[in-house]
Amino acid sequence: MLRLFTAGVCLVALVHRLFWGLSSQTIAGRNFFAYLTVESNIALVVVLVIGGILAFRRPDDPRWFSVALSLVLTWTITAGLAFALIVWQAGLRGIRVDVPWSDQVLHFWLPAFTAIAWTLTPGHRSVPWWIVPGSLVFPLVWGGVTMWRGPMIGWYPYYFLDLRQVSGIGEFLLTSGIALVIFAVIAAVLALISRISPAKADRPARSGAGSAGSSPGGDVKKVSPPPGAGTAPAT
């Protein structure tokens, strides 16, 4: 139920943010679905709905679900950090940035709450380390499409992708590289947490090794009697 509730909150925030942006009558509002935050939160809704259905059908999560959720969390958490940096830098430059409640929910509260709940609630699986490079696939594809589309419409969802708003190609490459490093670090942290969390489902259970009549794995061995045991001698 918690996953379905969180998915509902995320969906409501997305709808509010869509109409809030459209009401501004700006090019940013008309390109709502171009934001990495929006796309990753749509993916979060889908994954959480699937996870809610799984929770009703089985006591623990399949590994593929833990992998999918950790990837989506990597993208949403990193997008939230980037948004916080943009708002902070805008304040330093005296630029006003309106942040509606839906932006706060999508960028900060939902990623943090979902990551904490996934870590502490029982049933999740450990996540393989390949999610670290795997988490970069979506941002790289999204970035490629954004850089191809930006010159055609004269707009970019984030200022550091627009060469007109940075000092040059050097700052663009540096900022983009830092963003990719943050994606990788967040993915690595989530993979590590999934392995050391006491709530994970694939933690090996303790067995009664060393007890009489048991194997090292805790399985009781059936000892067959020697031939002729328990029978009376022939007379």
Short mmCIF file of C-alpha atoms in Angstrom, two decimals:
data_model
loop_
_atom_site.label_atom_id
_atom_site.label_comp_id
_atom_site.label_asym_id
_atom_site.label_seq_id
_atom_site.Cartn_x
_atom_site.Cartn_y
_atom_site.Cartn_z
CA MET A 1 0.00 0.00 0.00
CA LEU A 2 2.86 2.39 0.78
CA ARG A 3 4.26 2.06 -2.74
CA LEU A 4 0.88 2.67 -4.35
CA PHE A 5 0.30 5.70 -2.12
CA THR A 6 3.72 7.11 -3.03
CA ALA A 7 3.01 6.53 -6.73
CA GLY A 8 -0.27 8.42 -6.32
CA VAL A 9 1.45 11.36 -4.63
CA CYS A 10 4.06 11.45 -7.40
CA LEU A 11 1.37 11.40 -10.09
CA VAL A 12 -0.56 14.25 -8.44
CA ALA A 13 2.63 16.31 -8.18
CA LEU A 14 3.43 15.67 -11.85
CA VAL A 15 -0.04 16.79 -12.96
CA HIS A 16 0.13 19.91 -10.80
CA ARG A 17 3.59 20.76 -12.15
CA LEU A 18 2.37 20.28 -15.72
CA PHE A 19 -0.53 22.72 -15.38
CA TRP A 20 1.54 25.14 -13.31
CA GLY A 21 4.11 25.27 -16.10
CA LEU A 22 1.49 25.65 -18.83
CA SER A 23 -0.05 28.58 -16.97
CA SER A 24 3.25 30.47 -17.23
CA GLN A 25 2.90 30.66 -21.03
CA THR A 26 6.65 30.10 -21.46
CA ILE A 27 8.69 27.76 -23.62
CA ALA A 28 9.76 25.91 -20.48
CA GLY A 29 6.14 25.19 -19.60
CA ARG A 30 5.43 23.89 -23.09
CA ASN A 31 8.41 21.52 -22.86
CA PHE A 32 7.37 19.88 -19.61
CA PHE A 33 8.31 16.38 -20.74
CA ALA A 34 11.82 17.46 -21.78
CA TYR A 35 13.02 17.63 -18.17
CA LEU A 36 15.02 14.71 -16.81
CA THR A 37 13.21 15.16 -13.49
CA VAL A 38 9.83 14.68 -15.12
CA GLU A 39 10.86 11.65 -17.14
CA SER A 40 12.54 9.96 -14.18
CA ASN A 41 9.52 10.60 -11.94
CA ILE A 42 7.19 9.13 -14.55
CA ALA A 43 9.41 6.05 -14.46
CA LEU A 44 9.19 6.14 -10.65
CA VAL A 45 5.37 6.03 -10.81
CA VAL A 46 5.48 3.00 -13.11
CA VAL A 47 8.03 1.15 -10.97
CA LEU A 48 6.17 1.88 -7.72
CA VAL A 49 2.85 0.68 -9.15
CA ILE A 50 4.53 -2.56 -10.24
CA GLY A 51 6.13 -2.83 -6.80
CA GLY A 52 2.79 -2.31 -5.10
CA ILE A 53 1.26 -5.14 -7.11
CA LEU A 54 4.22 -7.39 -6.31
CA ALA A 55 3.86 -6.65 -2.60
CA PHE A 56 0.36 -8.16 -2.67
CA ARG A 57 1.55 -11.28 -4.47
CA ARG A 58 4.81 -12.21 -2.73
CA PRO A 59 6.66 -11.51 0.56
CA ASP A 60 9.87 -10.26 -1.07
CA ASP A 61 10.92 -8.43 -4.22
CA PRO A 62 12.43 -10.12 -7.26
CA ARG A 63 15.95 -8.95 -7.98
CA TRP A 64 14.97 -7.24 -11.23
CA PHE A 65 12.58 -4.99 -9.31
CA SER A 66 15.30 -3.95 -6.84
CA VAL A 67 17.57 -3.17 -9.79
CA ALA A 68 14.86 -1.13 -11.56
CA LEU A 69 13.99 0.83 -8.42
CA SER A 70 17.63 1.58 -7.62
CA LEU A 71 18.20 2.88 -11.16
CA VAL A 72 15.15 5.14 -11.03
CA LEU A 73 16.13 6.39 -7.57
CA THR A 74 19.59 7.22 -8.90
CA TRP A 75 18.06 9.45 -11.57
CA THR A 76 15.52 11.15 -9.30
CA ILE A 77 18.00 11.80 -6.48
CA THR A 78 20.60 13.24 -8.87
CA ALA A 79 17.97 15.41 -10.56
CA GLY A 80 16.99 16.74 -7.13
CA LEU A 81 20.60 17.61 -6.31
CA ALA A 82 21.00 19.38 -9.67
CA PHE A 83 17.78 21.33 -9.11
CA ALA A 84 18.94 22.43 -5.65
CA LEU A 85 22.22 23.62 -7.19
CA ILE A 86 20.39 25.57 -9.90
CA VAL A 87 18.13 27.30 -7.36
CA TRP A 88 21.14 28.13 -5.18
CA GLN A 89 23.15 29.59 -8.06
CA ALA A 90 20.12 31.58 -9.27
CA GLY A 91 19.84 33.13 -5.80
CA LEU A 92 23.52 34.12 -5.91
CA ARG A 93 22.94 35.85 -9.25
CA GLY A 94 19.80 37.61 -8.05
CA ILE A 95 17.57 35.60 -10.37
CA ARG A 96 14.13 34.73 -9.04
CA VAL A 97 13.16 31.07 -9.29
CA ASP A 98 9.61 30.10 -8.36
CA VAL A 99 9.46 26.66 -6.76
CA PRO A 100 5.89 25.33 -6.40
CA TRP A 101 5.06 22.61 -3.90
CA SER A 102 5.01 20.02 -6.69
CA ASP A 103 8.64 20.80 -7.56
CA GLN A 104 9.62 20.37 -3.92
CA VAL A 105 7.83 17.01 -3.79
CA LEU A 106 9.31 15.74 -7.06
CA HIS A 107 12.87 16.94 -6.47
CA PHE A 108 13.33 16.43 -2.73
CA TRP A 109 10.66 14.70 -0.68
CA LEU A 110 9.73 11.77 -2.92
CA PRO A 111 13.28 10.63 -3.79
CA ALA A 112 14.37 10.85 -0.15
CA PHE A 113 11.27 9.12 1.22
CA THR A 114 11.35 6.33 -1.40
CA ALA A 115 15.06 5.64 -0.85
CA ILE A 116 14.65 5.49 2.94
CA ALA A 117 11.57 3.26 2.72
CA TRP A 118 13.29 0.91 0.25
CA THR A 119 16.31 0.64 2.52
CA LEU A 120 14.45 0.00 5.78
CA THR A 121 11.47 -2.09 4.73
CA PRO A 122 12.10 -5.84 4.47
CA GLY A 123 12.02 -7.81 1.25
CA HIS A 124 14.40 -6.01 -1.12
CA ARG A 125 17.31 -7.74 -2.85
CA SER A 126 20.94 -6.77 -3.10
CA VAL A 127 21.76 -4.82 -6.24
CA PRO A 128 24.65 -5.79 -8.57
CA TRP A 129 27.49 -3.34 -9.12
CA TRP A 130 26.84 -3.07 -12.83
CA ILE A 131 24.08 -0.56 -12.05
CA VAL A 132 26.87 2.02 -11.58
CA PRO A 133 27.74 2.20 -15.31
CA GLY A 134 24.18 1.16 -16.17
CA SER A 135 22.78 4.23 -14.44
CA LEU A 136 24.60 6.44 -16.95
CA VAL A 137 22.77 5.09 -20.02
CA PHE A 138 19.57 7.08 -19.54
CA PRO A 139 21.30 10.42 -18.74
CA LEU A 140 23.60 10.03 -21.74
CA VAL A 141 20.72 9.25 -24.11
CA TRP A 142 18.63 12.06 -22.62
CA GLY A 143 21.58 14.45 -22.93
CA GLY A 144 22.20 13.48 -26.54
CA VAL A 145 18.56 14.08 -27.50
CA THR A 146 18.53 17.37 -25.56
CA MET A 147 21.66 18.68 -27.27
CA TRP A 148 20.28 17.68 -30.68
CA ARG A 149 16.89 19.26 -30.00
CA GLY A 150 18.08 22.40 -28.19
CA PRO A 151 19.40 24.36 -31.20
CA MET A 152 16.22 23.64 -33.15
CA ILE A 153 13.88 25.15 -30.56
CA GLY A 154 16.34 27.58 -28.97
CA TRP A 155 15.85 26.23 -25.44
CA TYR A 156 17.50 23.82 -23.01
CA PRO A 157 15.93 22.43 -19.81
CA TYR A 158 19.06 23.25 -17.76
CA TYR A 159 21.22 26.32 -18.24
CA PHE A 160 24.55 24.47 -18.08
CA LEU A 161 23.64 22.60 -21.27
CA ASP A 162 23.26 25.87 -23.19
CA LEU A 163 26.62 27.03 -24.55
CA ARG A 164 25.22 30.57 -24.69
CA GLN A 165 24.83 30.63 -20.89
CA VAL A 166 28.21 29.17 -19.94
CA SER A 167 31.73 30.40 -20.53
CA GLY A 168 32.40 27.89 -23.29
CA ILE A 169 32.78 24.26 -24.21
CA GLY A 170 35.17 23.71 -21.30
CA GLU A 171 32.60 24.67 -18.66
CA PHE A 172 29.96 22.62 -20.48
CA LEU A 173 32.14 19.49 -20.49
CA LEU A 174 33.21 20.01 -16.88
CA THR A 175 29.67 20.47 -15.60
CA SER A 176 28.35 17.54 -17.62
CA GLY A 177 31.21 15.35 -16.37
CA ILE A 178 30.49 16.28 -12.76
CA ALA A 179 26.82 15.42 -13.29
CA LEU A 180 27.75 11.96 -14.62
CA VAL A 181 30.06 11.38 -11.66
CA ILE A 182 27.19 12.24 -9.30
CA PHE A 183 24.94 9.73 -11.08
CA ALA A 184 27.61 7.04 -10.65
CA VAL A 185 28.25 7.89 -6.98
CA ILE A 186 24.53 7.78 -6.11
CA ALA A 187 24.18 4.42 -7.88
CA ALA A 188 27.21 3.04 -6.00
CA VAL A 189 25.82 4.22 -2.65
CA LEU A 190 22.46 2.57 -3.35
CA ALA A 191 24.18 -0.67 -4.39
CA LEU A 192 26.23 -0.63 -1.20
CA ILE A 193 23.22 0.08 0.99
CA SER A 194 21.29 -2.75 -0.65
CA ARG A 195 24.05 -5.15 0.38
CA ILE A 196 24.54 -4.08 4.00
CA SER A 197 20.94 -3.25 4.90
CA PRO A 198 19.53 -5.63 7.54
CA ALA A 199 16.19 -5.57 5.72
CA LYS A 200 17.36 -7.24 2.51
CA ALA A 201 15.63 -10.50 1.60
CA ASP A 202 18.66 -12.48 0.38
CA ARG A 203 20.63 -12.23 3.63
CA PRO A 204 21.80 -15.81 4.39
CA ALA A 205 19.92 -17.44 7.22
CA ARG A 206 21.79 -18.96 10.15
CA SER A 207 21.64 -22.73 10.29
CA GLY A 208 22.17 -25.12 13.13
CA ALA A 209 25.52 -26.28 11.81
CA GLY A 210 27.38 -28.65 14.07
CA SER A 211 24.27 -30.24 15.54
CA ALA A 212 24.09 -34.02 15.64
CA GLY A 213 22.73 -35.66 12.53
CA SER A 214 22.86 -32.52 10.39
CA SER A 215 24.88 -31.48 7.38
CA PRO A 216 26.86 -28.20 7.23
CA GLY A 217 23.86 -26.61 5.43
CA GLY A 218 21.50 -27.58 8.23
CA ASP A 219 19.81 -30.43 6.36
CA VAL A 220 19.16 -33.48 8.52
CA LYS A 221 20.81 -36.59 7.14
CA LYS A 222 18.97 -39.86 7.29
CA VAL A 223 21.34 -42.59 8.51
CA SER A 224 20.56 -45.98 7.09
CA PRO A 225 20.96 -48.95 9.47
CA PRO A 226 23.66 -51.48 8.64
CA PRO A 227 22.59 -54.55 6.75
CA GLY A 228 20.82 -57.04 8.97
CA ALA A 229 20.36 -54.61 11.85
CA GLY A 230 17.07 -55.01 13.68
CA THR A 231 16.44 -58.58 12.43
CA ALA A 232 16.66 -61.73 14.42
CA PRO A 233 19.42 -64.22 13.50
CA ALA A 234 18.29 -67.16 11.46
CA THR A 235 17.95 -70.40 13.41
#
